[in-house]
mmCIF file of C-alpha atoms and ligand atoms in Angstrom:
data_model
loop_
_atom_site.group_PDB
_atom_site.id
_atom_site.type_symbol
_atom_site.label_atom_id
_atom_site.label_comp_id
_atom_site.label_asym_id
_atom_site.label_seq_id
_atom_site.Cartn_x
_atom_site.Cartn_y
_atom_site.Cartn_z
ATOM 1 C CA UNK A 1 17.093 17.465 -0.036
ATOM 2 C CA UNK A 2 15.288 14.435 1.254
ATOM 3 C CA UNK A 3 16.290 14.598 5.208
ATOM 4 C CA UNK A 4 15.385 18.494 5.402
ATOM 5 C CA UNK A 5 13.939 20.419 8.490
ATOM 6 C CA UNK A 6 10.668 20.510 5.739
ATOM 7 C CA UNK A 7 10.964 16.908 5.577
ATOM 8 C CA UNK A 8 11.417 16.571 9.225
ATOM 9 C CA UNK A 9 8.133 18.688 9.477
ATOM 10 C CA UNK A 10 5.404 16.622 6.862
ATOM 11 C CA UNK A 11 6.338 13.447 8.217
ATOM 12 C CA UNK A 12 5.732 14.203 12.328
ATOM 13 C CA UNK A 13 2.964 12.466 12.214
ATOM 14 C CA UNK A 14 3.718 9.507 10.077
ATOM 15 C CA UNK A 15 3.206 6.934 13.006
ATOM 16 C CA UNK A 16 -0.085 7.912 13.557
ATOM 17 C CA UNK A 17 -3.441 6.355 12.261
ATOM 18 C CA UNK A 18 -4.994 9.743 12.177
ATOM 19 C CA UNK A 19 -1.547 11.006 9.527
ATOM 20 C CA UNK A 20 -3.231 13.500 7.088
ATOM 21 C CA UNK A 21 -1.772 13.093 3.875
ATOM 22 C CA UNK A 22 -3.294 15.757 2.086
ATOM 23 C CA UNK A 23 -1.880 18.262 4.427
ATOM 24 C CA UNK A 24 1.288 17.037 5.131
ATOM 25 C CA UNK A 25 1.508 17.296 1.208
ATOM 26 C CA UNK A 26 1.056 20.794 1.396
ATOM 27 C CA UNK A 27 4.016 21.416 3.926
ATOM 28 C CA UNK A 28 5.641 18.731 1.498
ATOM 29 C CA UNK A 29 5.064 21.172 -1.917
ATOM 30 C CA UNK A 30 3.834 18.295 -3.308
ATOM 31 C CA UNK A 31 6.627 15.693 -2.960
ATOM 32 C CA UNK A 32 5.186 14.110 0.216
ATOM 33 C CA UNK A 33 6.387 10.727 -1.454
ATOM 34 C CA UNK A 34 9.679 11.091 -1.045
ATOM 35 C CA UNK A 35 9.361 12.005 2.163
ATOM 36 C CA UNK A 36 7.596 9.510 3.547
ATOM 37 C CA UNK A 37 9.198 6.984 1.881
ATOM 38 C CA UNK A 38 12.980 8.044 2.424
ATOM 39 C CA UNK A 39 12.116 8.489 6.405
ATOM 40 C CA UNK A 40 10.423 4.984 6.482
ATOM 41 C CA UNK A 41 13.384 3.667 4.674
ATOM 42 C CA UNK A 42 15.473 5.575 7.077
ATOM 43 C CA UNK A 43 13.793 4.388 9.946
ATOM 44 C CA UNK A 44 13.627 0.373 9.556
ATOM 45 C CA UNK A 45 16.947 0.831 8.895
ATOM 46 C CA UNK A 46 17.060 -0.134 5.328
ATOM 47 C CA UNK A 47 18.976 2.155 4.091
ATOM 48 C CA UNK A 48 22.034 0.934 5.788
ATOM 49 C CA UNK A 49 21.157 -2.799 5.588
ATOM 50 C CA UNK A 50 20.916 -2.267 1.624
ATOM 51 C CA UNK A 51 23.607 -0.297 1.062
ATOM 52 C CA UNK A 52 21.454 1.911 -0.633
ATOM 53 C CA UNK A 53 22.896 5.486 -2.094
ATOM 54 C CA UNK A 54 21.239 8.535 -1.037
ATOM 55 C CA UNK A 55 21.770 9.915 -4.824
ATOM 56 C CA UNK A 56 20.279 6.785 -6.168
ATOM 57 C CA UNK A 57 17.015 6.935 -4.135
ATOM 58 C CA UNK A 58 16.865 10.344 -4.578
ATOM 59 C CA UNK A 59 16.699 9.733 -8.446
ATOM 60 C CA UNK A 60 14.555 7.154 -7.788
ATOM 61 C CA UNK A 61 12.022 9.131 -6.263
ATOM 62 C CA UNK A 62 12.649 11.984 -8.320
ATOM 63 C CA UNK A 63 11.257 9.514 -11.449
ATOM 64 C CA UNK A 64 8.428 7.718 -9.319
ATOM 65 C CA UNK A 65 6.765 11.376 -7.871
ATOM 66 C CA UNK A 66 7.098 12.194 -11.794
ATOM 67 C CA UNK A 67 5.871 9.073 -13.152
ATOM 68 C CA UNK A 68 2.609 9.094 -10.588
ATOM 69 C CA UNK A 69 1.851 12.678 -11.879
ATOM 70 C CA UNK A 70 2.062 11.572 -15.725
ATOM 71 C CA UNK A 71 -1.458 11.987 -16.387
ATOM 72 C CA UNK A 72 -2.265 14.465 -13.558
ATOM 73 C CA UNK A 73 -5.203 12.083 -11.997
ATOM 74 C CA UNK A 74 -7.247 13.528 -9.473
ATOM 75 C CA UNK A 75 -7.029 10.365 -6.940
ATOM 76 C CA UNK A 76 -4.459 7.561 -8.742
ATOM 77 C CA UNK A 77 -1.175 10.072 -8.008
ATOM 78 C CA UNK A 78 1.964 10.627 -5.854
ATOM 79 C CA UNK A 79 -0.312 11.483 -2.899
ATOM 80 C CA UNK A 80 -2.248 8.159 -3.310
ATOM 81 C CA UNK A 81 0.846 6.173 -3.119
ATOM 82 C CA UNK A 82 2.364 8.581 -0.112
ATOM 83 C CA UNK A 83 -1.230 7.523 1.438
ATOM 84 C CA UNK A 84 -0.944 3.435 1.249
ATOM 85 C CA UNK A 85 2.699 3.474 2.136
ATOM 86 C CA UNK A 86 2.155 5.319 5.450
ATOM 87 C CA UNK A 87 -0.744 2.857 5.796
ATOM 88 C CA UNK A 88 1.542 -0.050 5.155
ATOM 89 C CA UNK A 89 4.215 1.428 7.657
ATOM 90 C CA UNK A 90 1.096 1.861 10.488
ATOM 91 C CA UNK A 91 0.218 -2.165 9.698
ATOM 92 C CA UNK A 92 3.953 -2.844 9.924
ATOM 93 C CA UNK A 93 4.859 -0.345 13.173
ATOM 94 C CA UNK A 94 1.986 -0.342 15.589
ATOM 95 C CA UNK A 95 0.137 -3.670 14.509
ATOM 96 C CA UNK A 96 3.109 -5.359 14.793
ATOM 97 C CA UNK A 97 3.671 -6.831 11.649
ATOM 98 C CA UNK A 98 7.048 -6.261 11.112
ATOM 99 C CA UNK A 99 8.498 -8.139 14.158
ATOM 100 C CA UNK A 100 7.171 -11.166 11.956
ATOM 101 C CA UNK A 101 9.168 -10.040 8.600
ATOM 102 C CA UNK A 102 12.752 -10.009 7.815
ATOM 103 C CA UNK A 103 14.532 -6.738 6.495
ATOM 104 C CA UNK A 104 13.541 -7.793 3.105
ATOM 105 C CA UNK A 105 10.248 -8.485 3.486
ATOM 106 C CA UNK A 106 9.671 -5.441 5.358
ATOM 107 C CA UNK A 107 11.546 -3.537 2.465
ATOM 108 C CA UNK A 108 9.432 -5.358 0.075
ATOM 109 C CA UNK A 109 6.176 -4.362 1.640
ATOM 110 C CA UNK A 110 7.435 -0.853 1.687
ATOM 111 C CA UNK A 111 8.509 -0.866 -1.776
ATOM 112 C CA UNK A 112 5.543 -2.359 -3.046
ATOM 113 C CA UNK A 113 3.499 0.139 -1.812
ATOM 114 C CA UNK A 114 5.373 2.990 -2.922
ATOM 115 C CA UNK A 115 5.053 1.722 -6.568
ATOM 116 C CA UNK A 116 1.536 -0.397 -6.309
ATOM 117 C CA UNK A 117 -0.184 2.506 -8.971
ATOM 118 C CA UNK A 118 3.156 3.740 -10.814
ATOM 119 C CA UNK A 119 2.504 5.331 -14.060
ATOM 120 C CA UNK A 120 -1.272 5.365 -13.184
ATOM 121 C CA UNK A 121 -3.672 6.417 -16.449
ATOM 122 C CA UNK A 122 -6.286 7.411 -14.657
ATOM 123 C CA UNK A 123 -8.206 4.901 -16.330
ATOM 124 C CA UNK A 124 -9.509 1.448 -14.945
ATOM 125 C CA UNK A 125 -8.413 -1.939 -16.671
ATOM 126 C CA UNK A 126 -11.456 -1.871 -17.847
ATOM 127 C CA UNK A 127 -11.259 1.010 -19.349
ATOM 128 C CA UNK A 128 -7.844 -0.388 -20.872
ATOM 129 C CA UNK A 129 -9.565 -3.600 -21.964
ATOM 130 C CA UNK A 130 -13.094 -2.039 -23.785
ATOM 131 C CA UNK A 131 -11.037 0.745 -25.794
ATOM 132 C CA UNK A 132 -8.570 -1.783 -26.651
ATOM 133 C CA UNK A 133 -5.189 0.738 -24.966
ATOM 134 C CA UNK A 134 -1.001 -0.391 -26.014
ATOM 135 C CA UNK A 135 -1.251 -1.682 -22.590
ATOM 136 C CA UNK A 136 -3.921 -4.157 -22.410
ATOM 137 C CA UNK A 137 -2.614 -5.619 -25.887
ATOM 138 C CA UNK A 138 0.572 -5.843 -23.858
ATOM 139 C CA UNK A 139 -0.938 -8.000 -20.947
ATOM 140 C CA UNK A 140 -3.583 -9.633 -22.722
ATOM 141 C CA UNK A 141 -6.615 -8.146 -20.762
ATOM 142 C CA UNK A 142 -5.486 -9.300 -17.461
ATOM 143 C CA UNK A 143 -4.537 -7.211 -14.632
ATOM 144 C CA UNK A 144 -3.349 -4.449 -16.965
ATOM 145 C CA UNK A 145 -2.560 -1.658 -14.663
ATOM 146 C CA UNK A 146 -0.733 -3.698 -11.973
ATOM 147 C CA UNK A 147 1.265 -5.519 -14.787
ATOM 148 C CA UNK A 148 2.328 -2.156 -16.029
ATOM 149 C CA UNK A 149 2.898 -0.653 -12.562
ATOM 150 C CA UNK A 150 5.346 -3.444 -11.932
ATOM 151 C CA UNK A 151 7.086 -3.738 -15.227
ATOM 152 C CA UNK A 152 7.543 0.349 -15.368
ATOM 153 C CA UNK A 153 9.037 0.009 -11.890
ATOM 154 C CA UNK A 154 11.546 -2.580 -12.873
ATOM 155 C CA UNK A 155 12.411 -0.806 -16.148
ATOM 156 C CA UNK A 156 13.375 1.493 -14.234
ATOM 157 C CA UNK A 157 16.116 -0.265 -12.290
ATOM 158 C CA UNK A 158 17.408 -0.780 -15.271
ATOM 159 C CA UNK A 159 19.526 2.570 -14.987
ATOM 160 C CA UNK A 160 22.173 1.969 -12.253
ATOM 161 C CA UNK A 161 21.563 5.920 -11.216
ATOM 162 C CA UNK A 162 18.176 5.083 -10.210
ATOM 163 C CA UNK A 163 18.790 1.293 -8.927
ATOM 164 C CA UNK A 164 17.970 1.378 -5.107
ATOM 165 C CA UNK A 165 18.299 -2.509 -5.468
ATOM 166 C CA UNK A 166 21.911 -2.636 -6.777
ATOM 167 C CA UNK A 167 23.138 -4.007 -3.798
ATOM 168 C CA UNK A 168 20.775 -6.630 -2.829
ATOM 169 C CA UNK A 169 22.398 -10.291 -3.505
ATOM 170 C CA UNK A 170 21.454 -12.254 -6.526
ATOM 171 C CA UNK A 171 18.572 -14.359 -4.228
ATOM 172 C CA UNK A 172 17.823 -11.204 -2.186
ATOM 173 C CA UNK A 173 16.751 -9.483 -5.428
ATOM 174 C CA UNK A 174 14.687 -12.700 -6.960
ATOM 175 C CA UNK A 175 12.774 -13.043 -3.877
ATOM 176 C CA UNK A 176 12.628 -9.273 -3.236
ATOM 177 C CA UNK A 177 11.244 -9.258 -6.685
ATOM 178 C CA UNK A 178 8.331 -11.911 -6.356
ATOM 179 C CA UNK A 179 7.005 -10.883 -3.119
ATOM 180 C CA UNK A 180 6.423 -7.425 -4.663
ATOM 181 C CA UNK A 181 4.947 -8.807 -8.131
ATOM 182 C CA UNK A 182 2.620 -11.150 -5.782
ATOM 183 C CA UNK A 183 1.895 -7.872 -3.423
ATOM 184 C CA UNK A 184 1.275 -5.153 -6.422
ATOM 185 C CA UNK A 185 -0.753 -8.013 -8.293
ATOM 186 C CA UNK A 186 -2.823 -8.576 -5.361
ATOM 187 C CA UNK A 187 -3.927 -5.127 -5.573
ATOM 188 C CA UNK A 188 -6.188 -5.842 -8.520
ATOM 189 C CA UNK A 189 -9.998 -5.513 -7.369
ATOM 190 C CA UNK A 190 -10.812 -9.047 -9.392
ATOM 191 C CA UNK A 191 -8.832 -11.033 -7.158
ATOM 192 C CA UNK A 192 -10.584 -9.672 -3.963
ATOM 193 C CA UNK A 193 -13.268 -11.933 -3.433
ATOM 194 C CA UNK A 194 -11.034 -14.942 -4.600
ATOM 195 C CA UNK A 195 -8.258 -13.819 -2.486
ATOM 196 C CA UNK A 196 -10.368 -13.490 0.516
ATOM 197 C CA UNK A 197 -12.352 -16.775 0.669
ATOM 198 C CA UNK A 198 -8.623 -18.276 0.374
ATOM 199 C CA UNK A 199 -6.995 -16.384 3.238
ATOM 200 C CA UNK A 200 -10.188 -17.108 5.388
ATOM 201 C CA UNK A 201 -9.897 -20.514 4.819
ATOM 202 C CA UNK A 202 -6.444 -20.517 5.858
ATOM 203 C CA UNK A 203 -7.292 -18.235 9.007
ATOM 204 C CA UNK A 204 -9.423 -20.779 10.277
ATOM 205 C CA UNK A 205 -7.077 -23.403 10.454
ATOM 206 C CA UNK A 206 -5.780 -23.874 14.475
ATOM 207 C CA UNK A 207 -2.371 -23.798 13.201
ATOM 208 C CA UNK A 208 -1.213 -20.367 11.357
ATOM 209 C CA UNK A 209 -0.345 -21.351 8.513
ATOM 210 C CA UNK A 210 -0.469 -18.362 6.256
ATOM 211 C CA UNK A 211 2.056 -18.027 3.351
ATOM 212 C CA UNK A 212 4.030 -14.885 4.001
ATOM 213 C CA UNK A 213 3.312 -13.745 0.369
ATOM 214 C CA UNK A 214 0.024 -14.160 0.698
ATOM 215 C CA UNK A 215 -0.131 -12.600 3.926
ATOM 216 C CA UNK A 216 1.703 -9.584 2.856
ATOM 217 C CA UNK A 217 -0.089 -9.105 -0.033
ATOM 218 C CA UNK A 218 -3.753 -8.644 2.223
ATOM 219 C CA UNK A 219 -1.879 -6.024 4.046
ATOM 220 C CA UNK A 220 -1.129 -4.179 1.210
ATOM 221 C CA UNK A 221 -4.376 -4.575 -0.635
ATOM 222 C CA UNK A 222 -6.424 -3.521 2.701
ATOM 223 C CA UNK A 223 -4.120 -0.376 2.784
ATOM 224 C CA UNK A 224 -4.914 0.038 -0.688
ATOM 225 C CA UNK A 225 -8.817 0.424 0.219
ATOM 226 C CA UNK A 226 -8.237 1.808 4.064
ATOM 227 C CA UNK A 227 -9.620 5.243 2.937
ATOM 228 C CA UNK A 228 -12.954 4.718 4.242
ATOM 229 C CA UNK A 229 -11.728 3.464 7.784
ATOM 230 C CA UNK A 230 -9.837 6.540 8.017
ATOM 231 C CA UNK A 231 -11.398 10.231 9.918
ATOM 232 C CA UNK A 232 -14.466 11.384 7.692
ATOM 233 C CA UNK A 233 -12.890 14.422 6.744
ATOM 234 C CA UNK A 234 -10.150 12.526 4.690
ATOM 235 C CA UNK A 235 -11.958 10.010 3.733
ATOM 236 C CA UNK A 236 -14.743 11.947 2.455
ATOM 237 C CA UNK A 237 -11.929 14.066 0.601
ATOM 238 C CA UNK A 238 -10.162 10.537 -1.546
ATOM 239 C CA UNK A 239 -13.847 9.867 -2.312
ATOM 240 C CA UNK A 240 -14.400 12.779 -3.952
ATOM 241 C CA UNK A 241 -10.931 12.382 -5.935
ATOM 242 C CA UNK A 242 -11.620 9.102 -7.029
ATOM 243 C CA UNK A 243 -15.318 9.790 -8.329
ATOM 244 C CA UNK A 244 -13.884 12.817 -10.262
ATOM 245 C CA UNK A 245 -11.008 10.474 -11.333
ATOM 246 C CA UNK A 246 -14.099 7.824 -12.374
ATOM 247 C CA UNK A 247 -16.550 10.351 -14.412
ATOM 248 C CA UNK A 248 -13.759 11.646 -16.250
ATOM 249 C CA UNK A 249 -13.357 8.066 -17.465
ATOM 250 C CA UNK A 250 -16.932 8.426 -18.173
ATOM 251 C CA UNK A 251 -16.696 11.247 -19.944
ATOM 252 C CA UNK A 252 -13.860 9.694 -22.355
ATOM 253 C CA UNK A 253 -16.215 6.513 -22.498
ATOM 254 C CA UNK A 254 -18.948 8.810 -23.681
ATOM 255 C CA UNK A 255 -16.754 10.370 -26.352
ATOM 256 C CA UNK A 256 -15.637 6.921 -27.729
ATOM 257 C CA UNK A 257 -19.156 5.616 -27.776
ATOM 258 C CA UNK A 258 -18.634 2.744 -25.323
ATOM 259 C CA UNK A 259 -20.625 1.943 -22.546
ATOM 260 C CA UNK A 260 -20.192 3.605 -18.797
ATOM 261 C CA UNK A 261 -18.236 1.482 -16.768
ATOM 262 C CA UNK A 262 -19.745 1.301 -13.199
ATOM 263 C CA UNK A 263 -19.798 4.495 -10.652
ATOM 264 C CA UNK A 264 -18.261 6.396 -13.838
ATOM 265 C CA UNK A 265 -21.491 8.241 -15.193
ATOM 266 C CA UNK A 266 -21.464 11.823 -13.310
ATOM 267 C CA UNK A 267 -25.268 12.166 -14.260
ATOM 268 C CA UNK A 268 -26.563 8.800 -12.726
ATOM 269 C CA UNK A 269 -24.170 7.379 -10.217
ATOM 270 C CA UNK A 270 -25.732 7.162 -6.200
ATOM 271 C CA UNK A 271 -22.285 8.883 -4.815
ATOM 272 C CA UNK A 272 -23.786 8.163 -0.804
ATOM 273 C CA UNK A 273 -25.444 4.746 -2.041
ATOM 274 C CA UNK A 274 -22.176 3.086 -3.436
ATOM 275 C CA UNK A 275 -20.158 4.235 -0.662
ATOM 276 C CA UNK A 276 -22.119 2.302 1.728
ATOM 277 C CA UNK A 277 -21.744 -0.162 -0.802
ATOM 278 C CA UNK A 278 -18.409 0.056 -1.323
ATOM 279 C CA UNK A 279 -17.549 0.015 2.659
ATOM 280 C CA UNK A 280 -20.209 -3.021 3.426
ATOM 281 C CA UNK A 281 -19.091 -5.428 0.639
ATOM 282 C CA UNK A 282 -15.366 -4.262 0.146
ATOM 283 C CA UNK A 283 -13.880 -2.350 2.914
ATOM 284 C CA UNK A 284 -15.820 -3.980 5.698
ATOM 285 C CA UNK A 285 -15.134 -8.024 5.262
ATOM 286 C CA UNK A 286 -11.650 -7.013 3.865
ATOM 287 C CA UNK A 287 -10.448 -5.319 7.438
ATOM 288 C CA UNK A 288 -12.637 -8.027 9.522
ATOM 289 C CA UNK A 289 -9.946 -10.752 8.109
ATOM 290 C CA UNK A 290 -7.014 -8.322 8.023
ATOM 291 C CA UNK A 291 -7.567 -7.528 11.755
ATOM 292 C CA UNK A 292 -7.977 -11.614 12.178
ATOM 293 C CA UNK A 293 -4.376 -12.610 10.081
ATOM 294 C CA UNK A 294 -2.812 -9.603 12.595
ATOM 295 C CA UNK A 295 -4.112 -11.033 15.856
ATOM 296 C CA UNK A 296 -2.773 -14.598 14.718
ATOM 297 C CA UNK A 297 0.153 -13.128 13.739
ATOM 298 C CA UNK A 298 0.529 -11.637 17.138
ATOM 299 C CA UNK A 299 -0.272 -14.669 18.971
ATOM 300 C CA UNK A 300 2.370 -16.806 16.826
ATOM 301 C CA UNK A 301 4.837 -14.730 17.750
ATOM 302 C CA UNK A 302 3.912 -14.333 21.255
ATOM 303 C CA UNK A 303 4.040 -18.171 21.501
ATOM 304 C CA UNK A 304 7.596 -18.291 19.910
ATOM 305 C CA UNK A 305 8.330 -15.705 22.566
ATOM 306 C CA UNK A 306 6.785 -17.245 25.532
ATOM 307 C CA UNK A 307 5.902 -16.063 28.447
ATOM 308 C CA UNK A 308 9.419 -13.891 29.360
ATOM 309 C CA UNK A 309 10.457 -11.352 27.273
ATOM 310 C CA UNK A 310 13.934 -12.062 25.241
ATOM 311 C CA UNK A 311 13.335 -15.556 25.201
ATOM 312 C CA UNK A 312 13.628 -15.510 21.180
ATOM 313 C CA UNK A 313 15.451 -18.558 19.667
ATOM 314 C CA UNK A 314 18.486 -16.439 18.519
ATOM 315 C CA UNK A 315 17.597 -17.984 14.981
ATOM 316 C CA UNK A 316 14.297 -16.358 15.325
ATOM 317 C CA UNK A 317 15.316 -13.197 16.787
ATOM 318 C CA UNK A 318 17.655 -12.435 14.012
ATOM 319 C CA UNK A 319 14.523 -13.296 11.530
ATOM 320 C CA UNK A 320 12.253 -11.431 13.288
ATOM 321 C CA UNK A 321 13.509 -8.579 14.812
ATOM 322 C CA UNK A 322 14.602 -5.690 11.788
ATOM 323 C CA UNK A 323 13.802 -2.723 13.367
ATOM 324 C CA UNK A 324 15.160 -1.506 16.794
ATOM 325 C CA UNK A 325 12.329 1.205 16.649
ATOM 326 C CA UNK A 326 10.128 -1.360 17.088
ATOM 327 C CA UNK A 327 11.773 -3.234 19.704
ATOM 328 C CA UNK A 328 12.092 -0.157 21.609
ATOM 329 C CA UNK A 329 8.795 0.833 21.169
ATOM 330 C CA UNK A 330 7.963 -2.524 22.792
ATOM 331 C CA UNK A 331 10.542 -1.861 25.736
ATOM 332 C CA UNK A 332 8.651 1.323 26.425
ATOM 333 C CA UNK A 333 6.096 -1.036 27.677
ATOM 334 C CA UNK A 334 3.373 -0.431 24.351
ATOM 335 C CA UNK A 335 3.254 -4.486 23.635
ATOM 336 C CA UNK A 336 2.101 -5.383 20.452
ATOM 337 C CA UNK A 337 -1.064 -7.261 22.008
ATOM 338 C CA UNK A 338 -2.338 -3.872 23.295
ATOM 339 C CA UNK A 339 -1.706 -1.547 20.114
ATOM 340 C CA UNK A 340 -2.916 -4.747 17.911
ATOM 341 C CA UNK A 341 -6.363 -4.193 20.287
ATOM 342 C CA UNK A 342 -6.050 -0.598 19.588
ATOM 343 C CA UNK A 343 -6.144 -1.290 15.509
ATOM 344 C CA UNK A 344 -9.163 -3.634 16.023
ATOM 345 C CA UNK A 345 -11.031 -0.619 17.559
ATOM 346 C CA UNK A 346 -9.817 1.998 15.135
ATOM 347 C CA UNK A 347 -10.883 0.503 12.336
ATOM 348 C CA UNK A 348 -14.745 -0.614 13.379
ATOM 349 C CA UNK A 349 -15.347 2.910 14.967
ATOM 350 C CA UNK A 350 -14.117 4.732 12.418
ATOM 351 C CA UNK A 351 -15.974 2.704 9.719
ATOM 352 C CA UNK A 352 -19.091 2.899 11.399
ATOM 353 C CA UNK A 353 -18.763 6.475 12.045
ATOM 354 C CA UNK A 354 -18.083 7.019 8.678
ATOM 355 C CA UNK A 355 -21.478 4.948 7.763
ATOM 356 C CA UNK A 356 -23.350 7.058 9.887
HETATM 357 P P1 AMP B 1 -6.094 1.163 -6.652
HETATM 358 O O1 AMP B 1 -6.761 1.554 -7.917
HETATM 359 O O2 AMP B 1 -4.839 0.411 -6.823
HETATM 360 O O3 AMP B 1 -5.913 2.302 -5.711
HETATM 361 O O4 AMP B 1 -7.056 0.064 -6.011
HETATM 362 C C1 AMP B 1 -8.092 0.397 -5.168
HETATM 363 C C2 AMP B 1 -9.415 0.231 -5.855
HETATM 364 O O5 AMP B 1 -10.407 0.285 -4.840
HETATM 365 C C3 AMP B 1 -9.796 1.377 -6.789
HETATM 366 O O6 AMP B 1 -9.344 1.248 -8.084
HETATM 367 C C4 AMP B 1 -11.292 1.320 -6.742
HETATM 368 O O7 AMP B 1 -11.767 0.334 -7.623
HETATM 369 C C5 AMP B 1 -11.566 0.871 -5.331
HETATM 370 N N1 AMP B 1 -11.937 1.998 -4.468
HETATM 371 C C6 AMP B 1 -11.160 2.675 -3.596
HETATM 372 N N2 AMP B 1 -11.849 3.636 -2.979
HETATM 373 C C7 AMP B 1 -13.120 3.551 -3.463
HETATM 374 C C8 AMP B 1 -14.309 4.279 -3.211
HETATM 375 N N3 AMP B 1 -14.348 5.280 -2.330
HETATM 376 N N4 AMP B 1 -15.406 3.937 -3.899
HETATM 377 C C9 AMP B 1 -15.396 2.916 -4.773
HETATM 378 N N5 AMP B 1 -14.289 2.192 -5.064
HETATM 379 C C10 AMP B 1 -13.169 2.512 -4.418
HETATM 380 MG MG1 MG B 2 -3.851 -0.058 -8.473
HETATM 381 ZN ZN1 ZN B 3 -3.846 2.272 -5.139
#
């Protein structure tokens, strides 16, 4: 089922900035997840590095495509999380990214973002926190969607027949484990501006000296948000979801007598104004320091590589070097530097088209 000609067929694309989710969920019949995460898996060759069954992650994705579609949300679904993992797998692939990760951490990042919205109400923690939900009694107010995203995900494991982490080692699995609780956690919109100031304080440093954790867990959260630097014609299509997603939550908030939590009033909200919004004090800064943490990235790994090709410390190449995709992508003579330029240009002209 999950290495068909159909899945073969939704997933051509899947290196490609420009990948269209939306339709390659239509070839999919809706299980574009699966898809695009078993061929990712596939590809970085994690499958075989983590011994992990076909059944099993089968089942596995069998429970998260049902999960995500729980509560039938119009943006927070299977497709959303199809969206950020290609996203994550672009970051990894063409910026670069994963030449500076071991198998783990790439499976981590990966994982992370197939799960980052699991079990997704359709509601914001707000939401959770004003009308006083089982969930936000469970995590006390604070980040109460990605606490439950995580701690679904890992209930799940639980069940050996849906375990794609059975064979990881005792330490694989603990660090496996925090990188992706520091990644999904990350995700929550309260820590941006926090987050940011930190990992721009960190970027200006002359040494690199960015914590991998912290490192990964930008990636994921710009992926998260990377609608708007996407073509118009998608972008314009998630932003539509997620204000329908919104004013339903207004319309509940209406019902229950509490106040509108922000962009979720259908009657009042600016839809063009808090776009720009949106892009100029969210999206915007977010991808300015992403694209900075890549480019250091790249050059710290350029320096460890000096200036001949193969001239990896054979401690380093074995850390840094989990995908021979990528390393023959790099033979092929498309060096990281150059598609890492290509990124940088992607994202301010599409963002600025999009603003136009
Ligand atoms: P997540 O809910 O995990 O997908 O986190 C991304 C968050 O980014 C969303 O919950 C929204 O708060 C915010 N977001 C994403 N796209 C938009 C948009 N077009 N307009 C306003 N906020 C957005
Ligand atoms: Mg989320
Ligand atoms: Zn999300």
């Amino acid at each position: 089922m999950l290495f068909t000609d159909q899945a073969v067929q939704c997933t051509e694309n899947i290196d490609c900035w420009s990948f269209d989710v939306l339709s390659a969920n239509r070839v999919a019949n809706g299980q574009i997840l699966r898809h695009v995460t078993t061929d990712l898996l596939n590809r970085y060759g994690l499958i075989h590095k983590f011994k992990i069954q076909t059944a099993v992650l089968e089942n596995f994705m069998i429970q998260m495509e049902s999960g995500y579609n729980t509560y039938k949300n119009p943006y927070h679904n299977s497709i959303h999380a199809a969206d950020v993992t290609q996203t994550t797998h672009y970051m990894l692939f063409q910026a670069g990214l994963a030449n500076w990760l071991t198998d783990m951490e790439v499976f981590a990042m990966l994982f992370a973002a197939v799960i980052h919205d699991y079990k997704h109400t359709g509601t914001t923690n707000n939401y959770h926190v004003m009308s006083r939900s089982d969930i936000a009694l469970i995590y006390n107010d604070r980040s109460v969607l990605e606490n439950h995203h995580l701690s679904e995900t890992f209930r799940l494991l639980k069940d050996q027949n849906l375990n794609i982490l059975q064979n990881l080692s005792r330490d694989e699995y603990r660090d496996f484990r925090s990188l992706v609780i520091e990644m999904v956690l990350g995700t929550d919109m309260t820590s941006h501006f926090n987050h940011l100031k930190i990992m721009k304080k960190l970027l200006a440093h002359q040494e690199f000296s960015v914590d991998k954790a912290k490192g990964m867990a930008l990636v994921l959260h710009c992926c998260d948000i990377s609608h708007p630097s996407k073509e118009w014609r998608v972008h314009y299509h998630w932003t539509k979801l997620l204000l329908e997603e919104f004013f339903q939550q207004g319309d509940k908030e209406k019902e229950l007598g509490l106040p509108f939590s922000p962009l979720c009033d259908r009657n009042t909200t600016p839809v063009a104004e808090s776009q720009i919004g949106f892009i100029n004090f969210i999206v915007s800064p977010s991808m300015e320091v992403l694209g900075t943490f890549l480019d250091k990235v790249q050059l710290a790994l350029t320096r460890d590589i000096g200036p001949g090709e193969g001239s990896l410390s054979a401690e380093h190449e074995e850390k840094t070097a989990p995908n021979p995709r990528i390393r023959s992508i790099q033979a092929s003579g498309k060096g990281i530097k150059s598609v890492s330029f290509d990124l940088g240009m992607i994202l301010e002209s599409t963002i600025k088209q999009n603003l136009l």
